[in-house]
mmCIF file of C-alpha atoms and ligand atoms in Angstrom:
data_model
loop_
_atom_site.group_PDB
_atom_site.id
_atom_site.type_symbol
_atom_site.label_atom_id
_atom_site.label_comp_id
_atom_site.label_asym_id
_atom_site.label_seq_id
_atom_site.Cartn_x
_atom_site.Cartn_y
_atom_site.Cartn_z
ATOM 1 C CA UNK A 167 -6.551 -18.403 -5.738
ATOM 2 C CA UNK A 168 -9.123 -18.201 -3.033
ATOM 3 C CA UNK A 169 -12.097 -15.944 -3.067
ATOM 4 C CA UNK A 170 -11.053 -14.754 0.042
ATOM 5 C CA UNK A 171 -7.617 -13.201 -0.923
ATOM 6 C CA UNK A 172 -6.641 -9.701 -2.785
ATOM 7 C CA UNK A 173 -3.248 -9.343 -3.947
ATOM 8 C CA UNK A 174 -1.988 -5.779 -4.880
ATOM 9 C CA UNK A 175 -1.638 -5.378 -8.212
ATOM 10 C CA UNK A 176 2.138 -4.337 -8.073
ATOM 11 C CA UNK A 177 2.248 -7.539 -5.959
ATOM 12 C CA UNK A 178 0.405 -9.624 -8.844
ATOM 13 C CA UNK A 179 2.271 -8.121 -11.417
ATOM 14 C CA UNK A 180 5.691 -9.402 -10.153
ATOM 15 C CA UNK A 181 4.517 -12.756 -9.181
ATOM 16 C CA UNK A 182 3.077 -13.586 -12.169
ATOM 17 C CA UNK A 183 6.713 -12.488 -13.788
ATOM 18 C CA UNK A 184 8.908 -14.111 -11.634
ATOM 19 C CA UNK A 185 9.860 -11.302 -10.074
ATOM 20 C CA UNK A 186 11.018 -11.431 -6.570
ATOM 21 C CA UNK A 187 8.249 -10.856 -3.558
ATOM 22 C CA UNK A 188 8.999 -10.447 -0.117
ATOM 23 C CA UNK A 189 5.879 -10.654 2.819
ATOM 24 C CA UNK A 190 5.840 -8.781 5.864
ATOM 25 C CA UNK A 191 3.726 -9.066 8.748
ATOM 26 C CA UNK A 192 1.445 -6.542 10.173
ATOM 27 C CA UNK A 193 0.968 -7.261 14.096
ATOM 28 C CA UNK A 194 4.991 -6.166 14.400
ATOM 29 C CA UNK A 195 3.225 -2.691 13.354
ATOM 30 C CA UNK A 196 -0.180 -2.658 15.406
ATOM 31 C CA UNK A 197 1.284 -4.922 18.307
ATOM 32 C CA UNK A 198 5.260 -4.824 18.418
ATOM 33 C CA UNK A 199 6.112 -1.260 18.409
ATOM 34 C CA UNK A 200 4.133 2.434 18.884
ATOM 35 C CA UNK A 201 2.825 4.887 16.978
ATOM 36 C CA UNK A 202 4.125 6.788 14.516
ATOM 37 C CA UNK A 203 7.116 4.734 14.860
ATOM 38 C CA UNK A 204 5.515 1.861 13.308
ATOM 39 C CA UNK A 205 4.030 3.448 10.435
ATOM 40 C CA UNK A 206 7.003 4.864 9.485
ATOM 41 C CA UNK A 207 8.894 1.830 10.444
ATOM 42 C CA UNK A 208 7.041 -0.399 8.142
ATOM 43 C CA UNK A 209 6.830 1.964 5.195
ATOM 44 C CA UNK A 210 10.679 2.322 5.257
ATOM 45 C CA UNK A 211 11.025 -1.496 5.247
ATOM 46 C CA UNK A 212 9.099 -1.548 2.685
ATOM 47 C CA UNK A 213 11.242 1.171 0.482
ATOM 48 C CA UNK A 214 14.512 -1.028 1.742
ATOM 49 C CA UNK A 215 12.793 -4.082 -0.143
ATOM 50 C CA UNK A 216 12.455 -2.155 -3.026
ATOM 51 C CA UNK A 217 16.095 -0.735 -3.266
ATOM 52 C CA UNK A 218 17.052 -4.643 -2.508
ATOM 53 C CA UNK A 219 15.411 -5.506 -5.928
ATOM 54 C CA UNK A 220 12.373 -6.914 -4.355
ATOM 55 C CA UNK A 221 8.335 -5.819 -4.338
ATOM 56 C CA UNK A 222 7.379 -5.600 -0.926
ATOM 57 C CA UNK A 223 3.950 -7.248 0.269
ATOM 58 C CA UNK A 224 2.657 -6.128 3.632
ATOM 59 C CA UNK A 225 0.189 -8.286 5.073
ATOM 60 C CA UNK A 226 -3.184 -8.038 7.222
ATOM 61 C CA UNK A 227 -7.094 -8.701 7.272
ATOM 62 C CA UNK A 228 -9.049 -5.960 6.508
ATOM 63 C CA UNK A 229 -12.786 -5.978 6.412
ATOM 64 C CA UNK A 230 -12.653 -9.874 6.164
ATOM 65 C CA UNK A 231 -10.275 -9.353 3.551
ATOM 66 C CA UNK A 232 -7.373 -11.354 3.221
ATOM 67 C CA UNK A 233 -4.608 -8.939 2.195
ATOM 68 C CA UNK A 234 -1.713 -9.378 -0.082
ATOM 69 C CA UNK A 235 0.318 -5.885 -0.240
ATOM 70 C CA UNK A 236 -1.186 -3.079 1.537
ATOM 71 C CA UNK A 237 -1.287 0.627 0.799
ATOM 72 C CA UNK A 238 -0.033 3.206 2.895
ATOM 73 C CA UNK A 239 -3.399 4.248 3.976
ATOM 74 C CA UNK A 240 -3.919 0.960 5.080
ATOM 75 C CA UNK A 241 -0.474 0.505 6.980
ATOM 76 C CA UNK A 242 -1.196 3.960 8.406
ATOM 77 C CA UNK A 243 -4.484 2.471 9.683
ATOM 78 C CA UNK A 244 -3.185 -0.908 11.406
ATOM 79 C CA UNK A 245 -0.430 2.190 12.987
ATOM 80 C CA UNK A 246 -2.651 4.431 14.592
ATOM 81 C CA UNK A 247 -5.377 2.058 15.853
ATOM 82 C CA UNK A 248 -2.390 -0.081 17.367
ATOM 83 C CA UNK A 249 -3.452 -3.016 20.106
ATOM 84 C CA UNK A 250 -7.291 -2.017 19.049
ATOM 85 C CA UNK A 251 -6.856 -4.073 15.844
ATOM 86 C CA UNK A 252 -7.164 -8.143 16.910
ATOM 87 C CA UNK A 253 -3.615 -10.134 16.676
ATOM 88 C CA UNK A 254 -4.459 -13.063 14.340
ATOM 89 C CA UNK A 255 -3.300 -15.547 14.245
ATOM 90 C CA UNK A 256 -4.682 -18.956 12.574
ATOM 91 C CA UNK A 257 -7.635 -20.305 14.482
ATOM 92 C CA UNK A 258 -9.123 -16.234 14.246
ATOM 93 C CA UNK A 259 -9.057 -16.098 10.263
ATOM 94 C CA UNK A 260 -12.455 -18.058 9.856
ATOM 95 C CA UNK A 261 -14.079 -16.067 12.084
ATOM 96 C CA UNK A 262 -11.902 -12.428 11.296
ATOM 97 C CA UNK A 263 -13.266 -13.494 7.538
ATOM 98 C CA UNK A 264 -16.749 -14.215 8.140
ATOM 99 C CA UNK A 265 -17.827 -10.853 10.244
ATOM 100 C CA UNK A 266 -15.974 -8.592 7.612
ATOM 101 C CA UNK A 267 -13.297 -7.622 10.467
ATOM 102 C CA UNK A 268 -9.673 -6.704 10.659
ATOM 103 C CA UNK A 269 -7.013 -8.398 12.002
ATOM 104 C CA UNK A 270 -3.212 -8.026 12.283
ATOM 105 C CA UNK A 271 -1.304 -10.584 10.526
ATOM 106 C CA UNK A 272 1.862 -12.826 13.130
ATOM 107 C CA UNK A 273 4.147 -14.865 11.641
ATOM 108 C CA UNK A 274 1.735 -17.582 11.520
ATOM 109 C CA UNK A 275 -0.812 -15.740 9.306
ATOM 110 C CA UNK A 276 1.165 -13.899 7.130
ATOM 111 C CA UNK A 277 2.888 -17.251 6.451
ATOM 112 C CA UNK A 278 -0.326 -18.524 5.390
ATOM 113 C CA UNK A 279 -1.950 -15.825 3.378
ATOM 114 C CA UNK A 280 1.605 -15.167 1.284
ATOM 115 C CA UNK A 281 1.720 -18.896 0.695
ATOM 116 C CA UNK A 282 -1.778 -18.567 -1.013
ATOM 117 C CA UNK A 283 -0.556 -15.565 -2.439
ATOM 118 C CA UNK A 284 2.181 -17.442 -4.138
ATOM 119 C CA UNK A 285 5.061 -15.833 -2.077
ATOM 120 C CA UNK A 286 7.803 -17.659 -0.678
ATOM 121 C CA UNK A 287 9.832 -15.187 1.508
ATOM 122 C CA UNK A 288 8.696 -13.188 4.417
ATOM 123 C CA UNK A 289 11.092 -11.024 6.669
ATOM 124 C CA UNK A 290 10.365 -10.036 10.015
ATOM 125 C CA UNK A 291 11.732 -9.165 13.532
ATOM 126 C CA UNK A 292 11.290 -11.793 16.075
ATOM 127 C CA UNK A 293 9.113 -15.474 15.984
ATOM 128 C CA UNK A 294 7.101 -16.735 18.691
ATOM 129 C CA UNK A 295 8.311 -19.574 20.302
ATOM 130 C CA UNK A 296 8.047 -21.846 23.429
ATOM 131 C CA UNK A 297 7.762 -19.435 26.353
ATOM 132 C CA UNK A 298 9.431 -19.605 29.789
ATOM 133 C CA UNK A 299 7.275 -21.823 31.943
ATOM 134 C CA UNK A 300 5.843 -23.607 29.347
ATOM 135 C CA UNK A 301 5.929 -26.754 30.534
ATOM 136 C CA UNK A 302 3.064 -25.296 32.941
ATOM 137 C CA UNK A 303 1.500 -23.253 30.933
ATOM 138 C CA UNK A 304 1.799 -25.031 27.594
ATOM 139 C CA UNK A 305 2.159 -21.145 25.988
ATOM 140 C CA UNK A 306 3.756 -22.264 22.900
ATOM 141 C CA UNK A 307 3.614 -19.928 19.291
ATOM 142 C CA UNK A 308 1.314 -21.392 16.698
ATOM 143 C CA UNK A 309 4.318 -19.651 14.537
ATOM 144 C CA UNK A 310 6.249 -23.070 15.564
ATOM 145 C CA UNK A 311 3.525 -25.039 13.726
ATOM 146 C CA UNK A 312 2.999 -22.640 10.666
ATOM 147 C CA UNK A 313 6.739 -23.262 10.612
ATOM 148 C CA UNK A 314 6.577 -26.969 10.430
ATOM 149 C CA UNK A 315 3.536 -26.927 7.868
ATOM 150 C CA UNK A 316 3.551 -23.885 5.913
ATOM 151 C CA UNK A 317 6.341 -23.447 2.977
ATOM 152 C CA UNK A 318 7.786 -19.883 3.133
ATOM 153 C CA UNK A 319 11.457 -18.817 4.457
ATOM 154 C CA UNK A 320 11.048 -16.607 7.849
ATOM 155 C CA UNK A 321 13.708 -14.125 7.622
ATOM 156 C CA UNK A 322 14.053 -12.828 11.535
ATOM 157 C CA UNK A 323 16.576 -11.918 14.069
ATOM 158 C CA UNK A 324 16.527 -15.023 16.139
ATOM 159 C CA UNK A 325 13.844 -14.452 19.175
ATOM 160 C CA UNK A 326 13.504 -12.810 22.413
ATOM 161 C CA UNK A 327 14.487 -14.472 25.476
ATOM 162 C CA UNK A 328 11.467 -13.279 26.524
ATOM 163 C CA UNK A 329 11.258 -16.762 25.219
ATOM 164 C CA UNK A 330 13.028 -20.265 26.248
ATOM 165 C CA UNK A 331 14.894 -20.448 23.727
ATOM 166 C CA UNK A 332 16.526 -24.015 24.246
ATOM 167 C CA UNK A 333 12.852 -25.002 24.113
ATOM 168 C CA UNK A 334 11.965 -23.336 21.063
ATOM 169 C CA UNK A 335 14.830 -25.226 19.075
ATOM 170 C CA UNK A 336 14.050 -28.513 20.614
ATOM 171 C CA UNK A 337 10.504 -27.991 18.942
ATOM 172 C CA UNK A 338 11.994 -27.167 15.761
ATOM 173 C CA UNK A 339 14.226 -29.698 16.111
ATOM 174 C CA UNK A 340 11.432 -32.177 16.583
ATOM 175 C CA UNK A 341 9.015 -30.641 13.453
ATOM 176 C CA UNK A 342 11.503 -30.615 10.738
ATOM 177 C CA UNK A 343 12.261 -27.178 10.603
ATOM 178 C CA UNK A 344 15.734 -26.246 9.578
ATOM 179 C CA UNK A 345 17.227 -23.041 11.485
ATOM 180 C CA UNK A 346 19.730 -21.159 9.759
ATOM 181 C CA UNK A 347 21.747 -18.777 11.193
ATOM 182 C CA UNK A 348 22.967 -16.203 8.067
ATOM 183 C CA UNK A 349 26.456 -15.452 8.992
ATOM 184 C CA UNK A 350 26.697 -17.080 12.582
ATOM 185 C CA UNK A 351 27.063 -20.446 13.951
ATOM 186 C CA UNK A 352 24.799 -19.040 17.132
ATOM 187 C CA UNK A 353 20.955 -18.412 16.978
ATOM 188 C CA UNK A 354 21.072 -14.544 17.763
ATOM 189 C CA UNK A 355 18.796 -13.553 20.496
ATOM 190 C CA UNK A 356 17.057 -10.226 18.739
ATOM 191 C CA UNK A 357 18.350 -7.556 20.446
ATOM 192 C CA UNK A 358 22.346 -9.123 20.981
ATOM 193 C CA UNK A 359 24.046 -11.317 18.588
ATOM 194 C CA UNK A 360 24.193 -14.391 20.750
ATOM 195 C CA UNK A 361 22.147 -16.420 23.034
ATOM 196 C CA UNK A 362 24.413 -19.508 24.247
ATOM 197 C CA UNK A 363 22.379 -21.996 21.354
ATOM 198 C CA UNK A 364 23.738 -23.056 18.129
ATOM 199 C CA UNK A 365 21.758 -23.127 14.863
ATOM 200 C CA UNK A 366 21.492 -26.567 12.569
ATOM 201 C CA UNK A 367 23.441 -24.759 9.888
ATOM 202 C CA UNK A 368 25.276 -21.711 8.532
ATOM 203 C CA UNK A 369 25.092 -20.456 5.989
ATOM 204 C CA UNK A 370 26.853 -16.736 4.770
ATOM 205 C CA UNK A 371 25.408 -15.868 1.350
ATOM 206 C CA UNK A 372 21.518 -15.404 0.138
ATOM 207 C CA UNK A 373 22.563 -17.900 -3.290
ATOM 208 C CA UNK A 374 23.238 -20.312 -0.823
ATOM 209 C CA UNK A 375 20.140 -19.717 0.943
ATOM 210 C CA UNK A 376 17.690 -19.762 -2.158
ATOM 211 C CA UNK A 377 19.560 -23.190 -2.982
ATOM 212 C CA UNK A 378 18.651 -24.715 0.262
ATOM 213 C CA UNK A 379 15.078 -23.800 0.189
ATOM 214 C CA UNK A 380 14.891 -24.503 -3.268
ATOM 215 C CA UNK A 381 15.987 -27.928 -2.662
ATOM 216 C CA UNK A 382 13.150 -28.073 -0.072
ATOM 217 C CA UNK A 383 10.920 -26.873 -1.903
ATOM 218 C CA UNK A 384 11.270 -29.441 -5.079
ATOM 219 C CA UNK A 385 11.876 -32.080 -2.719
ATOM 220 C CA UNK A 386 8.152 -31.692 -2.557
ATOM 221 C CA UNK A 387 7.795 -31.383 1.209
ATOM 222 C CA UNK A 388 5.555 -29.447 3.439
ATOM 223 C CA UNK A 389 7.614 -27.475 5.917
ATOM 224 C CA UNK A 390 9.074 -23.711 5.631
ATOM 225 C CA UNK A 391 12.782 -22.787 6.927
ATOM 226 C CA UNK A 392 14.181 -20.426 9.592
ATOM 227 C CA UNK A 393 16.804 -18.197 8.812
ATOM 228 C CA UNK A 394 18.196 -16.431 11.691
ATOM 229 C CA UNK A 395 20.120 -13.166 10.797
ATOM 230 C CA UNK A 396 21.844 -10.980 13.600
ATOM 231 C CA UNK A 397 21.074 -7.152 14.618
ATOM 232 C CA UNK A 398 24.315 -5.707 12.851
ATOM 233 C CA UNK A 399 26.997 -4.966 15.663
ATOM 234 C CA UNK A 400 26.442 -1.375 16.020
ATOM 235 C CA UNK A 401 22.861 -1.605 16.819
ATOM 236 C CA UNK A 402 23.185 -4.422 19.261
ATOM 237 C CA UNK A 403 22.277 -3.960 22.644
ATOM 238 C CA UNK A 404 23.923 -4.674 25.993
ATOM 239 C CA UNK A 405 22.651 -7.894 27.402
ATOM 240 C CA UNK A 406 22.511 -7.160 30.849
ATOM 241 C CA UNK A 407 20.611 -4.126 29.860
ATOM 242 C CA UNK A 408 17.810 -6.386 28.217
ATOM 243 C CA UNK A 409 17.942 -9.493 30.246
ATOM 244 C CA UNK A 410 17.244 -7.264 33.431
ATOM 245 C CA UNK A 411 14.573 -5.643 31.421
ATOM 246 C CA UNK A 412 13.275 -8.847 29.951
ATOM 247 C CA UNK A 413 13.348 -10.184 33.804
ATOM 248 C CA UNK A 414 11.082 -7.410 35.091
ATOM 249 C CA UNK A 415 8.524 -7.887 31.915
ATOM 250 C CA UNK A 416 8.316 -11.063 32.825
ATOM 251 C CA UNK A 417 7.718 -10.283 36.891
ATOM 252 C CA UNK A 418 5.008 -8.243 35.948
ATOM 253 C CA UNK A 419 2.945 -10.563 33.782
ATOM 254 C CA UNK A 420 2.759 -12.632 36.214
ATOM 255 C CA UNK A 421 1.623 -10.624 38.840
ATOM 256 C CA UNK A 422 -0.962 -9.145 36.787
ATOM 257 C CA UNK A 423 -2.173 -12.553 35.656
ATOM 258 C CA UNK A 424 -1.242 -11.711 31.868
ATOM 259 C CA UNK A 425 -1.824 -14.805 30.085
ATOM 260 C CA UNK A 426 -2.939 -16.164 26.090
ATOM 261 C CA UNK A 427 -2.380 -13.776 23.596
ATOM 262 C CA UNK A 428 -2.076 -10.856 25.502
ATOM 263 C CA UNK A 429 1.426 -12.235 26.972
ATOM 264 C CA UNK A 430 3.485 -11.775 23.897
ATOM 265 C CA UNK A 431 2.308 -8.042 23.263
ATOM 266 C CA UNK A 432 2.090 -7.524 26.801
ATOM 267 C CA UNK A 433 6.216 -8.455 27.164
ATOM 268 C CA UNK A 434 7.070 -6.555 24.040
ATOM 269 C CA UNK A 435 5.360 -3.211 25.148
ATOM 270 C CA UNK A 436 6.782 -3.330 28.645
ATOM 271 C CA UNK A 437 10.382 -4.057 27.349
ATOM 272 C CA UNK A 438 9.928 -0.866 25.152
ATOM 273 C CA UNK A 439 8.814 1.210 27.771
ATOM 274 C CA UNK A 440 11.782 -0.175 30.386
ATOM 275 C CA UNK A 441 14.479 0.480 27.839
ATOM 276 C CA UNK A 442 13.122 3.920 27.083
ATOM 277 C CA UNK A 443 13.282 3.623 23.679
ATOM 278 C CA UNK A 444 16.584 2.152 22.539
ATOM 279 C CA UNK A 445 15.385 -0.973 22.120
ATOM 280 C CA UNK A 446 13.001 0.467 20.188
ATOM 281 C CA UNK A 447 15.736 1.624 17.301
ATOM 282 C CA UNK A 448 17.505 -1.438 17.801
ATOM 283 C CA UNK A 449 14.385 -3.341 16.748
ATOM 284 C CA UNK A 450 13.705 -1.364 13.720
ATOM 285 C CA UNK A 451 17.500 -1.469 12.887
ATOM 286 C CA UNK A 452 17.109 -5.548 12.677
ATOM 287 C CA UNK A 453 14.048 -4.997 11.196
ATOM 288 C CA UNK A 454 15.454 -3.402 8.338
ATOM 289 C CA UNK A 455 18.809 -5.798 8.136
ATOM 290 C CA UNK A 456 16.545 -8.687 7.298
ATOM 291 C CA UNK A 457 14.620 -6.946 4.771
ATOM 292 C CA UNK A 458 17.633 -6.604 3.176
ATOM 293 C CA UNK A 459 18.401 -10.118 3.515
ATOM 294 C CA UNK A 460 15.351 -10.962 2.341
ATOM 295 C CA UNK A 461 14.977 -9.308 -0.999
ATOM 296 C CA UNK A 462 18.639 -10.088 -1.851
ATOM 297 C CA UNK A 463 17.502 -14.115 -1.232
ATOM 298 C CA UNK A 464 14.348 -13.155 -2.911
ATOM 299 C CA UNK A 465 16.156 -12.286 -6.426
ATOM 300 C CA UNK A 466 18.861 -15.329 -5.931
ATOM 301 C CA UNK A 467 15.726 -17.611 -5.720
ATOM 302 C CA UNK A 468 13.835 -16.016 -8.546
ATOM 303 C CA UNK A 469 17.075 -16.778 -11.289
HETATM 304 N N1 LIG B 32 8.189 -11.343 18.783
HETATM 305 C C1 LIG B 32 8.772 -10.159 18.541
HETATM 306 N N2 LIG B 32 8.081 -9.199 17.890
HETATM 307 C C2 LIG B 32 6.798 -9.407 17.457
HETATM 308 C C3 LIG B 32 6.184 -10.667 17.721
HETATM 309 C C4 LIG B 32 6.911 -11.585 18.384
HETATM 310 O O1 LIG B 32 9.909 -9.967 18.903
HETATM 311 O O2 LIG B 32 6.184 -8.502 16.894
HETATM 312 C C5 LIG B 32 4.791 -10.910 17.234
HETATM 313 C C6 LIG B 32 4.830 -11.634 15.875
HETATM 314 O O3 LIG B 32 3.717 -11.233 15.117
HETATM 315 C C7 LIG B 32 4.684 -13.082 16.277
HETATM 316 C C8 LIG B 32 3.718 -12.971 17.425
HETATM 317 O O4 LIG B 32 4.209 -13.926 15.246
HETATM 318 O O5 LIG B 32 4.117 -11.812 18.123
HETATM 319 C C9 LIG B 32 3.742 -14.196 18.308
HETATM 320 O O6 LIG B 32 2.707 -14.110 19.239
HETATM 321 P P1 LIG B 32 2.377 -15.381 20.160
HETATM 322 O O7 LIG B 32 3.555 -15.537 21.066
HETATM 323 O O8 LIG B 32 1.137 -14.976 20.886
HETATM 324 O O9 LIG B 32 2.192 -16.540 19.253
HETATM 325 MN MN1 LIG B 33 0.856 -17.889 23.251
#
């Protein structure tokens, strides 16, 4: 273990059982949605994980900390101080580490720090991915390389067309990654159940999930998986509803020169605040669906 990481105790306990862990990310609760939604948001994903048989593991930085499993204090910390915290993602952890600061964990670093930890699933809403334009700008997720290096299953809702999403699977495609969709022969677009693009495979139980990443996994290969699970029908939301508000987002960024890291938070924040808030529950709805997911593939992979 590195000198750098604490693990929770709960969190240690059950890894050094065999008990099933799942990570979650923390920039989904300073970045992707407001406060006190996202407090209590991520502390009821983490009670879901529990009553799915698995020991949830929140991750951040804090105080140059890398953190495995947070407490509530904590999570309510990352809440409140919101866009104020630094997004991290992998080239900020040296630096994050070194000057004692905190950061908000993406997908990319709560890939990393749960793989040091030892875990091997981590549920979430949406990935980065290849954004629109990017064959301009060249704005591409470092998730899409944590993805090709780093061994954990990403449990998520497909991603935003906020996104090209074409794009994003070619790039997948082209690292190695396999992209499951659980339950659907279509990569779900977040917020609706479809977006015109089919997955590699599916696949419609979490045994047969844990024995596909198993057999990644003891194939001895660096890589992790995608597993793409849609928002449950009731919760979905209507696409020309989105896509107009998506459209807009995306209008404005530009205008206002929005660019790096900003342009991910920026788009999520503006969608929230154009679909006065029903995206908002629709997002936490998914949220919780592949938390479920997660533990349930969790215990399959830790018999
Ligand atoms: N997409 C979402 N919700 C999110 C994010 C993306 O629908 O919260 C967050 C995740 O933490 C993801 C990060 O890893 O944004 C990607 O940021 P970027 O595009 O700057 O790599
Ligand atoms: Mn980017």
């Amino acid at each position: 273990m590195n000198r750098y990481l604490d693990i929770a105790p709960e969190v240690k306990a059950a890894l050094e059982a065999g008990k099933p862990v799942v990570a979650l990310e923390s920039t989904i609760i300073s970045h992707g949605m407001p406060y006190p939604k996202n407090v209590q948001t991520a502390l009821l994903v983490e009670r879901t994980i529990r009553e799915n048989g698995a020991v949830p593991a929140t991750i951040a930085v804090i105080g140059g900390r890398l953190k495995a499993g947070l407490s509530e204090a904590e999570i309510e910390y990352l809440g409140k101080a919101g866009r104020a915290v630094a997004k991290a993602s992998r080239r900020d952890l040296p630096a994050l580490v070194a000057r004692g600061a905190d950061g908000a964990t993406t997908v990319t670093t709560t890939m990393m720090i749960a793989h040091m930890a030892g875990i091997r699933i981590f549920a979430t809403g949406g990935i980065g991915g290849v954004h629109r334009g990017a064959e301009t700008t060249m704005d591409i997720s470092a998730d899409l390389e944590e993805l090709a290096q780093t061994p954990v299953m990403v449990v998520c809702a497909g991603a935003k067309s906020i996104l090209d999403l074409g794009l994003t699977l070619e790039y997948l495609e082209t690292k190695g990654v396999p992209v499951i969709g659980f339950g659907t022969e279509e990569l779900p677009a977040f917020y609706t159940r479809k977006s015109g693009f089919g997955v590699d495979y599916r696949v419609d139980s979490p045994e047969e999930l844990a024995a596909m990443f198993r057999a990644q996994r003891e194939m001895g290969y660096r890589g992790g998986m995608l597993v793409t699970n849609p928002i449950p029908e009731e919760y979905a939301m209507d696409k020309a509803v989105i896509d107009a508000a998506i459209e807009q987002a995306l209008a404005e960024a530009k205008a206002q020169g929005v660019r790096g890291k900003e342009t991910t938070p920026f788009l999520l924040a503006r969608v929230v605040e154009l679909t006065g808030g029903d995206s908002l529950e629709s997002n936490i709805q998914l949220v919780l669906n592949n938390a479920r997911l997660a533990a349930r593939t969790a215990a399959a992979l830790a018999e």
